[in-house]
Structures are given as C-alpha cells and as structure tokens.
GROMACS .gro file of C-alpha atoms in nm:
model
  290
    1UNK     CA    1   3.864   0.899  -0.426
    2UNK     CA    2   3.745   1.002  -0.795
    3UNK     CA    3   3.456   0.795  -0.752
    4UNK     CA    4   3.371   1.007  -0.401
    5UNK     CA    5   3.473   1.299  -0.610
    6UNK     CA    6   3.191   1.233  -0.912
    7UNK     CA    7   2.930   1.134  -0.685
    8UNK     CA    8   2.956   1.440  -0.460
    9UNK     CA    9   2.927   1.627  -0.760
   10UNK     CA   10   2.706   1.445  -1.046
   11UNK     CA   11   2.460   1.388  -0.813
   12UNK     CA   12   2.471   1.488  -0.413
   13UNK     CA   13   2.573   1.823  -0.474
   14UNK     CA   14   2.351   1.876  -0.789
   15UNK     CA   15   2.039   1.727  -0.657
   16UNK     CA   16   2.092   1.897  -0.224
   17UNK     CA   17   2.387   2.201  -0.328
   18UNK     CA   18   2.141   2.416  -0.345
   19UNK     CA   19   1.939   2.434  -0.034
   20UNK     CA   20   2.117   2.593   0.268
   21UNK     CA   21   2.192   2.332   0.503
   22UNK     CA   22   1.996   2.404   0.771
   23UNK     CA   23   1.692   2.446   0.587
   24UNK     CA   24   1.764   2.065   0.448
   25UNK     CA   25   1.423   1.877   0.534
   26UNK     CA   26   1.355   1.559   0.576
   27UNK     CA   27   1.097   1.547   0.281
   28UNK     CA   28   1.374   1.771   0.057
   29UNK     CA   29   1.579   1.433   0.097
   30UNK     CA   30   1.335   1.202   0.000
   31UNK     CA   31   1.243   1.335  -0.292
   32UNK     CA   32   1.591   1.366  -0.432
   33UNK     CA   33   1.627   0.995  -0.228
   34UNK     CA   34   1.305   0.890  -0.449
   35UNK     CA   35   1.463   1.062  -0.786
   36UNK     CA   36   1.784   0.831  -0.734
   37UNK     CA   37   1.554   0.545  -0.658
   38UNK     CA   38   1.372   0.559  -0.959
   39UNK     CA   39   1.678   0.727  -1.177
   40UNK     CA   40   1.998   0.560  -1.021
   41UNK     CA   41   1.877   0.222  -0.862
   42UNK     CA   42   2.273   0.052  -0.938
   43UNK     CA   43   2.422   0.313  -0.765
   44UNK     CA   44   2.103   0.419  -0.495
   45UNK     CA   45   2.263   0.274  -0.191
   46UNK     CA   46   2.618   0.458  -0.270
   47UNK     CA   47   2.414   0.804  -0.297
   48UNK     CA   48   2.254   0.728  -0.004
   49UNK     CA   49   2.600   0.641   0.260
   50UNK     CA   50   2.725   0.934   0.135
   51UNK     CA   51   2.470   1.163   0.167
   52UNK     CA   52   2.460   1.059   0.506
   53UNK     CA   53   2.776   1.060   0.586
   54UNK     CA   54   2.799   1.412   0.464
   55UNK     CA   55   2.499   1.536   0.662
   56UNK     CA   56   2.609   1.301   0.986
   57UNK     CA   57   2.943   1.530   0.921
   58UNK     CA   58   2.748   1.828   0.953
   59UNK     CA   59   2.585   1.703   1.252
   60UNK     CA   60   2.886   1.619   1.465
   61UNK     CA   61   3.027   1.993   1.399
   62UNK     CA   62   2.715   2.144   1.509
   63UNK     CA   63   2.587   2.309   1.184
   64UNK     CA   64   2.241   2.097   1.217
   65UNK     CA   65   2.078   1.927   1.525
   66UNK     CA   66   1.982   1.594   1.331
   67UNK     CA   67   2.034   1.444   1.008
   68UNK     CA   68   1.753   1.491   0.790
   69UNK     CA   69   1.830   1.209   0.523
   70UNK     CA   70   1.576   0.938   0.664
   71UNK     CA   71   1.654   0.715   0.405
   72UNK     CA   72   1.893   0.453   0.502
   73UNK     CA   73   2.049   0.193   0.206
   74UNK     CA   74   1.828  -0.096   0.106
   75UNK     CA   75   1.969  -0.400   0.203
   76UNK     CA   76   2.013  -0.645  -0.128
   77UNK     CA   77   1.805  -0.948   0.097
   78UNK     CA   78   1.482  -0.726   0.168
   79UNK     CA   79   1.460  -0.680  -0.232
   80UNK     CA   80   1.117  -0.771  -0.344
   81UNK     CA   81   0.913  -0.731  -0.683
   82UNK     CA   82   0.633  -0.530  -0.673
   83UNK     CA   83   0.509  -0.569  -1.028
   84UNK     CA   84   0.154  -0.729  -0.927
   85UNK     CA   85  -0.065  -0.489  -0.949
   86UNK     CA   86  -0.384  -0.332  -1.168
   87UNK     CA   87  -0.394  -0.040  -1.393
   88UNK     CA   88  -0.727   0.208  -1.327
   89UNK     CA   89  -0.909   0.020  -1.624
   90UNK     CA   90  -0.807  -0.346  -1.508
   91UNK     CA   91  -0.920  -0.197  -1.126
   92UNK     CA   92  -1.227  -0.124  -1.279
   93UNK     CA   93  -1.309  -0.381  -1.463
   94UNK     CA   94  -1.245  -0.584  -1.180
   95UNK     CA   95  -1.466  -0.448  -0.972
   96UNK     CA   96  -1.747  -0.367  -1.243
   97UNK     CA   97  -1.729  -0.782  -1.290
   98UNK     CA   98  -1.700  -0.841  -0.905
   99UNK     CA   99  -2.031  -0.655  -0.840
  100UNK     CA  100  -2.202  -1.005  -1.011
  101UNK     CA  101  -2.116  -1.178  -0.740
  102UNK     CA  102  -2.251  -1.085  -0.466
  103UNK     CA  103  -2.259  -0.726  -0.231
  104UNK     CA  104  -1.984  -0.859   0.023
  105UNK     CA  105  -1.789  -0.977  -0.181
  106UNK     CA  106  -1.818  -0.642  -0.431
  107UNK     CA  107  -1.747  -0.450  -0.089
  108UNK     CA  108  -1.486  -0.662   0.010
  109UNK     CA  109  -1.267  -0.594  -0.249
  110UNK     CA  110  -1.384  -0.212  -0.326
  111UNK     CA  111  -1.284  -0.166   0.013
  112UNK     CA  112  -0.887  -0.310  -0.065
  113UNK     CA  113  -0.872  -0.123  -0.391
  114UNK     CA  114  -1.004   0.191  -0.231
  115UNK     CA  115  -0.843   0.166   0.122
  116UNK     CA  116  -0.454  -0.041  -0.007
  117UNK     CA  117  -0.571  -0.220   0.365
  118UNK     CA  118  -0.378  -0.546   0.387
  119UNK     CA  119  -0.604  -0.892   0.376
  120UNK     CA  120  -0.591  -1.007   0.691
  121UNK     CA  121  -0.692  -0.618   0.862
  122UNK     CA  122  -1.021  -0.619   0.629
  123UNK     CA  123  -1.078  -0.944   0.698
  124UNK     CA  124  -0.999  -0.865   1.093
  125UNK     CA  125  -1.249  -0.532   1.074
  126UNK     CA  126  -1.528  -0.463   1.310
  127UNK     CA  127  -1.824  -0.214   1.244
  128UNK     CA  128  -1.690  -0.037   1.553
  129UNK     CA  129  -1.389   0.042   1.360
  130UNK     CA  130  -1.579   0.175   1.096
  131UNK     CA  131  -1.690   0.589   1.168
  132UNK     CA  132  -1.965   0.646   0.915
  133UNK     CA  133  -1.987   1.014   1.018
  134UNK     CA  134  -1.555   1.119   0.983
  135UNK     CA  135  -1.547   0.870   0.729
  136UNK     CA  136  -1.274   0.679   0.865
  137UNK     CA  137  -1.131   0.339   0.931
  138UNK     CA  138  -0.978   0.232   1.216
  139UNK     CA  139  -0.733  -0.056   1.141
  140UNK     CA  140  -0.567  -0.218   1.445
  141UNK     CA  141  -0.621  -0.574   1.390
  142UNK     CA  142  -0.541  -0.870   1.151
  143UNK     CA  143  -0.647  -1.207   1.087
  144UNK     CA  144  -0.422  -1.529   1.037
  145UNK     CA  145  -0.351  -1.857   1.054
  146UNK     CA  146  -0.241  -2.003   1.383
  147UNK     CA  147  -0.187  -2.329   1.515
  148UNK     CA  148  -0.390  -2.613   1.356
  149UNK     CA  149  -0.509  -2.374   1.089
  150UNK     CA  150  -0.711  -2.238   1.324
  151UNK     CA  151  -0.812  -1.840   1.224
  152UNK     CA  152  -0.646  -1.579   1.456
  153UNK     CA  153  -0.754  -1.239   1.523
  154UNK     CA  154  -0.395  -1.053   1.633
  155UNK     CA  155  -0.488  -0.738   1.794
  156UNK     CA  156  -0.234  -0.546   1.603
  157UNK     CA  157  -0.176  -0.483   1.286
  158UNK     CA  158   0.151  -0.649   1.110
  159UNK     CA  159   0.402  -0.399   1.180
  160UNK     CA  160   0.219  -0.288   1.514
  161UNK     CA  161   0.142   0.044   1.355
  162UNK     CA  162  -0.256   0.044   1.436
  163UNK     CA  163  -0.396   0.370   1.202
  164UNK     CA  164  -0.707   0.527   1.081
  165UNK     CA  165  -0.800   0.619   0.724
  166UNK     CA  166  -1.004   0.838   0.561
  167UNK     CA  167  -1.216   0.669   0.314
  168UNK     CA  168  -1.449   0.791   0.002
  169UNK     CA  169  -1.793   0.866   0.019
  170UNK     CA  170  -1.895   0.605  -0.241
  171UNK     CA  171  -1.691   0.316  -0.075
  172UNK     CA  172  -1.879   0.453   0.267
  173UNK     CA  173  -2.212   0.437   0.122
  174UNK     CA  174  -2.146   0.086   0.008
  175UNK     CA  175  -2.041  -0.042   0.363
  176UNK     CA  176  -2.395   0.089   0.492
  177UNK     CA  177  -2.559  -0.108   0.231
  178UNK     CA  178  -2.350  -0.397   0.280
  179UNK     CA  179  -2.400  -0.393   0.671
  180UNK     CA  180  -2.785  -0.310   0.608
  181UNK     CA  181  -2.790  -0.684   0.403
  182UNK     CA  182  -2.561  -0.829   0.675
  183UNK     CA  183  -2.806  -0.717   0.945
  184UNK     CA  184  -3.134  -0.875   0.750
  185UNK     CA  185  -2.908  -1.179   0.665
  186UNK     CA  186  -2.805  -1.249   1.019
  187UNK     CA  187  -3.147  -1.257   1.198
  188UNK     CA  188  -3.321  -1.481   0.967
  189UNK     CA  189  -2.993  -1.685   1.119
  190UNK     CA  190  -3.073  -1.598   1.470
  191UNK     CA  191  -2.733  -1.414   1.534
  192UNK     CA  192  -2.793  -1.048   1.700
  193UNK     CA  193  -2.621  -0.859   1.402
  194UNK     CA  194  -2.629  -0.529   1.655
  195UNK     CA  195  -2.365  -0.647   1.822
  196UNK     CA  196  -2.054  -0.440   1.877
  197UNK     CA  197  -1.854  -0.684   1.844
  198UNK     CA  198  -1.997  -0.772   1.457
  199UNK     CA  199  -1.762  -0.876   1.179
  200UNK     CA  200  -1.782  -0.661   0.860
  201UNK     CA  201  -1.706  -0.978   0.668
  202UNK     CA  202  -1.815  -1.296   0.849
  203UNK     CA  203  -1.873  -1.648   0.708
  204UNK     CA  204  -2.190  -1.905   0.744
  205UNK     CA  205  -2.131  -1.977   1.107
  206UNK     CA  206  -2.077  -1.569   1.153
  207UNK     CA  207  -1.716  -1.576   1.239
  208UNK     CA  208  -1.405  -1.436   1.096
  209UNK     CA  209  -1.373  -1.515   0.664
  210UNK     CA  210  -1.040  -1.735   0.639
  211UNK     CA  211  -0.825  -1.570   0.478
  212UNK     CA  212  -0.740  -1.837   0.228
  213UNK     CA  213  -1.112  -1.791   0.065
  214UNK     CA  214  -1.056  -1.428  -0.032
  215UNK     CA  215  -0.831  -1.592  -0.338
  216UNK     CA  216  -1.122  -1.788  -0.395
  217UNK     CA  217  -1.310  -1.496  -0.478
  218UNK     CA  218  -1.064  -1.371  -0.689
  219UNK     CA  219  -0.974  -1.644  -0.886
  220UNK     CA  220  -1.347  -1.672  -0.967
  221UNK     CA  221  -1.377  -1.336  -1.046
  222UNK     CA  222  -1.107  -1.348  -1.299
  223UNK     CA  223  -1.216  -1.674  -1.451
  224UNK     CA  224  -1.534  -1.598  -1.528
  225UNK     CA  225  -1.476  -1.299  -1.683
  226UNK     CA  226  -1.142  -1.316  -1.853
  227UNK     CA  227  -0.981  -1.089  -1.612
  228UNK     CA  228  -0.602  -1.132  -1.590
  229UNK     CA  229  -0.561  -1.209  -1.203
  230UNK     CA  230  -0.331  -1.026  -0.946
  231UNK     CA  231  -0.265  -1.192  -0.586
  232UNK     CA  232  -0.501  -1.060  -0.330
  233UNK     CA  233  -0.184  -0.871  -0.181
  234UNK     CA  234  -0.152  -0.692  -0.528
  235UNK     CA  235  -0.456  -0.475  -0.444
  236UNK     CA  236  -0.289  -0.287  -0.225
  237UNK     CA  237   0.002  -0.260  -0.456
  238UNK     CA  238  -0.276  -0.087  -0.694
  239UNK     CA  239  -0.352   0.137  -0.424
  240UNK     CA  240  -0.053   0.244  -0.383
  241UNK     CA  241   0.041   0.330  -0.816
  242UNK     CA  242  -0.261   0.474  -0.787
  243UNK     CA  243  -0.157   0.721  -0.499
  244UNK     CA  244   0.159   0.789  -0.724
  245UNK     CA  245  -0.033   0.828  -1.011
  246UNK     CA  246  -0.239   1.102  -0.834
  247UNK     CA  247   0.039   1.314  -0.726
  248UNK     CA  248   0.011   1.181  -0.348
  249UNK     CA  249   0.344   1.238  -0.165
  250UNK     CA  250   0.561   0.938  -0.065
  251UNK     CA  251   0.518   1.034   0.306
  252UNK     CA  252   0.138   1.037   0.270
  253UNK     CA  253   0.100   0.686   0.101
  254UNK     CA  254   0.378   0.567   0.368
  255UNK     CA  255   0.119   0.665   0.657
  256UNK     CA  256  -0.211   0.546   0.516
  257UNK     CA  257  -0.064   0.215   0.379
  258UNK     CA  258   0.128   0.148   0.728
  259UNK     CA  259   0.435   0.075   0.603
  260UNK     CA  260   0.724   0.071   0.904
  261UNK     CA  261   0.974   0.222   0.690
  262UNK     CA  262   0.955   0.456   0.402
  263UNK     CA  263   1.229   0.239   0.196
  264UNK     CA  264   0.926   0.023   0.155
  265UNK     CA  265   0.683   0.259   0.012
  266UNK     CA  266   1.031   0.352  -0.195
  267UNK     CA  267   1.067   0.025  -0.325
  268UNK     CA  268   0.673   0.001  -0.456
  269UNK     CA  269   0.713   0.322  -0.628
  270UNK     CA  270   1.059   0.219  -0.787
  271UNK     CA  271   0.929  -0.094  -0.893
  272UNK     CA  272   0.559  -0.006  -1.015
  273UNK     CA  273   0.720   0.304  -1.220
  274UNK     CA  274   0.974   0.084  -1.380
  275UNK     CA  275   0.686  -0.184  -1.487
  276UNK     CA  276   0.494   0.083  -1.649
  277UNK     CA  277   0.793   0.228  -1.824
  278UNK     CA  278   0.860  -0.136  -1.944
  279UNK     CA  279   0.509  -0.117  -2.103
  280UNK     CA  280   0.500   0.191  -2.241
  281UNK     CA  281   0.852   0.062  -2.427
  282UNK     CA  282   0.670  -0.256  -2.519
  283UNK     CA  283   0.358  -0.090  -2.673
  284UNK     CA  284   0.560   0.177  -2.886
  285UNK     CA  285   0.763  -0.086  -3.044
  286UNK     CA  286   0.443  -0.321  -3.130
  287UNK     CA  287   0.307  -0.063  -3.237
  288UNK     CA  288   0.571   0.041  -3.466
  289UNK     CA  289   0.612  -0.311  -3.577
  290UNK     CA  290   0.222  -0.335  -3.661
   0.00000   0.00000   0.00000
C-alpha cells in the first residue's frame, strides 16, 4: 500500500494533479506516458496500471465518458532494440555517397530516409500512388517473399493501415527525374513505361526489386565508402529520431510511420533517446580522458 501511496504521489499525481479531470486528453497522457518512458522505464508499466486504473475509476462513477490514458503496459516479450539507426551527418553522408551509384538507387533510399516507409511498401510502390501535384504518397501495398521465394505484392500494408504522406519538394523533384530515366530506360527495352500499372523501382525483366537486393545496395554503399552500415529497416528508425529531433509530436510520427499502436512509436523514441544519451556520456568522458 506505501508503494501505491508513493507512486500516486511521486509521479501520477505530480505529472496529471494538475489538470482538471475532465479536461484530461488523450495527448496530456502521452506526454507524461512518454516522460515516464524515457525517465522511469523500470517502473513504466506500474505508472501506467495505475494511471489507468485511476482514470477507469473515474469512468465507472461517471466523472468522464472514456479513459483518456491510451497507453496500455508494454508487454516484456514485444521488447525490441531500436538502436540501428543514422545520425543527420551519417544520413547524409550516406546519401551524398549513394548518389555514385546510380539515380534509382540514390532515390530509392532518399525516399526511406525522407519518407521512414518500410522496405517492402517502397519496393511495392506504383507511380499511381505517387501525387506529384499534393505531394503525397499513397502507401497501401508491400512486397515479400512467398512460397518458393517467389516475390509477393500484398495489397496491404503490414499492419493493414494503408496511409498517405506528405513528402518534400526535393525528394519529389527527384522521383520525376528518376521516373523521367525509368521511362527512356524502359523503351529502349520495349516495355510501355506509361503504364499505370508501372513500378517505381523495377528490376531487368521490369518487375518488382526483391527485397533481399536492397541490402545489396547498402552493403555496397557502405563498403566502398567507409560508411558504418545500418540494416535497411534502420532507415526508418532514422526517420523517426529525426522526427523527435525536430520537435514532431509522438502522435504525428505514429500516423505517418503506420505504426498500429503508439507503444511502438514509444518504444523507438525510448530507445533512440537512450542511445544518444549513451553517446553523449561516452564522448564527454573520452574527451576528458584525451
């Protein structure tokens, strides 16, 4: 009961005490849920049953329709390390080497870095899910491996949450000058590159990239240019500490990364924050030491 007692107060009460309860918001509670998070992580999943509990309280007895706390505990099996992932001068370094490759490939991965899109739903695009004039991507389709290794286009995305994006100018521009190349590339092949149903990214026989080559590209990259190398997935990671970086809120990056819950977005931000905090120790004390 002390415990109950010193959690109620240390941290519930000081961190939602002061808003009137029915003026408690949904995004009120997850920024105090993403200050325990990143503050508290021993001790997150407490904060969180009894904040609920609390507010679920409130609920029965009629002082609030609905319980605004949309956070729900993490559960210790769905842990996961999100520590691969760029800093804005590896990013662009990255890319600045990438561009000696070749245009699609430069595109290709401008377009993770810029968009956080998984793999397999830039890999799955169409140009008719690109809108040059909004400036948005439609993503509603990924690519995988099936049966026989045999490349599947799933027309959903991986949590079936299709979405659009709105996308920078300069990543916009590229895709016209990458599909411009594409265009000239594919009729000296004979395929009709005007075709609705036209892959952004499309191999030698004009069909969907397999996914497997992207780290291919990427490993390349990296080699030739001593780049230290992130999985392909770790792009989107990037995207996202960039988002934080930027002031985005949690909710936004939740939306335009797709993520089904917001405890994922929670954990990248929990785990990307601690990783830099771990370097920033680690390059005070060498530099101290030096």
């Amino acid at each position: 009961m002390v415990n109950v007692k010193q959690f109620l107060k240390n941290h519930i009460l000081k961190d939602l005490g002061s808003y009137y309860i029915e003026r408690l918001t949904p995004f009120k509670c997850q920024r105090v849920a993403q200050k325990w998070a990143l503050e508290l992580p021993k001790t997150f999943n407490t904060l969180i049953i009894y904040s609920n509990k609390l507010l679920d309280y409130a609920v029965r007895f009629d002082y609030i329709r609905k319980n605004p706390m949309i956070i729900k505990p993490k559960k210790q099996a769905e842990h996961k390390e999100f520590t691969d992932f760029y800093t804005k001068q590896e990013l662009n370094a990255f890319l600045k080497a990438s561009k000696n490759e070749n245009i699609k490939i430069y595109t290709f991965f401008r377009l993770l870095a810029y968009s956080g899109m998984r793999k397999g739903e830039a890999l799955a695009l169409k140009w008719s899910d690109i809108d040059f004039t909004s400036n948005t991507i439609s993503i509603n389709k990924t690519v995988s491996i099936g049966n026989k290794h045999r490349v599947v286009v799933n027309n959903t995305t991986k949590t079936k949450r299709n979405r659009a994006i709105s996308m920078d100018a300069r990543t916009m521009q590229l895709l016209k000058e990458w599909r411009f190349q594409q265009r000239r590339y594919l009729l000296q092949l004979g395929f009709n590159p005007f075709d609705k149903e036209q892959v952004v990214f499309q191999n030698f026989d004009n069909e969907v990239v397999r996914p497997n080559l992207v780290a291919v590209w990427n490993k390349r990259i990296c080699d030739k240019n001593g780049l230290r190398r992130i999985k392909t997935h770790g792009f989107r990671h990037t995207h996202a500490s960039l988002l934080f970086d930027a002031g985005v809120p949690m909710e936004d990056v939740k939306q335009r990364l797709g993520h089904a819950s917001i405890q994922t977005t929670m954990d990248i931000y929990t785990h990307v924050t601690k990783e830099k905090q771990d370097k920033t120790a680690l390059s005070f004390a060498q530099y101290m030491e030096n």
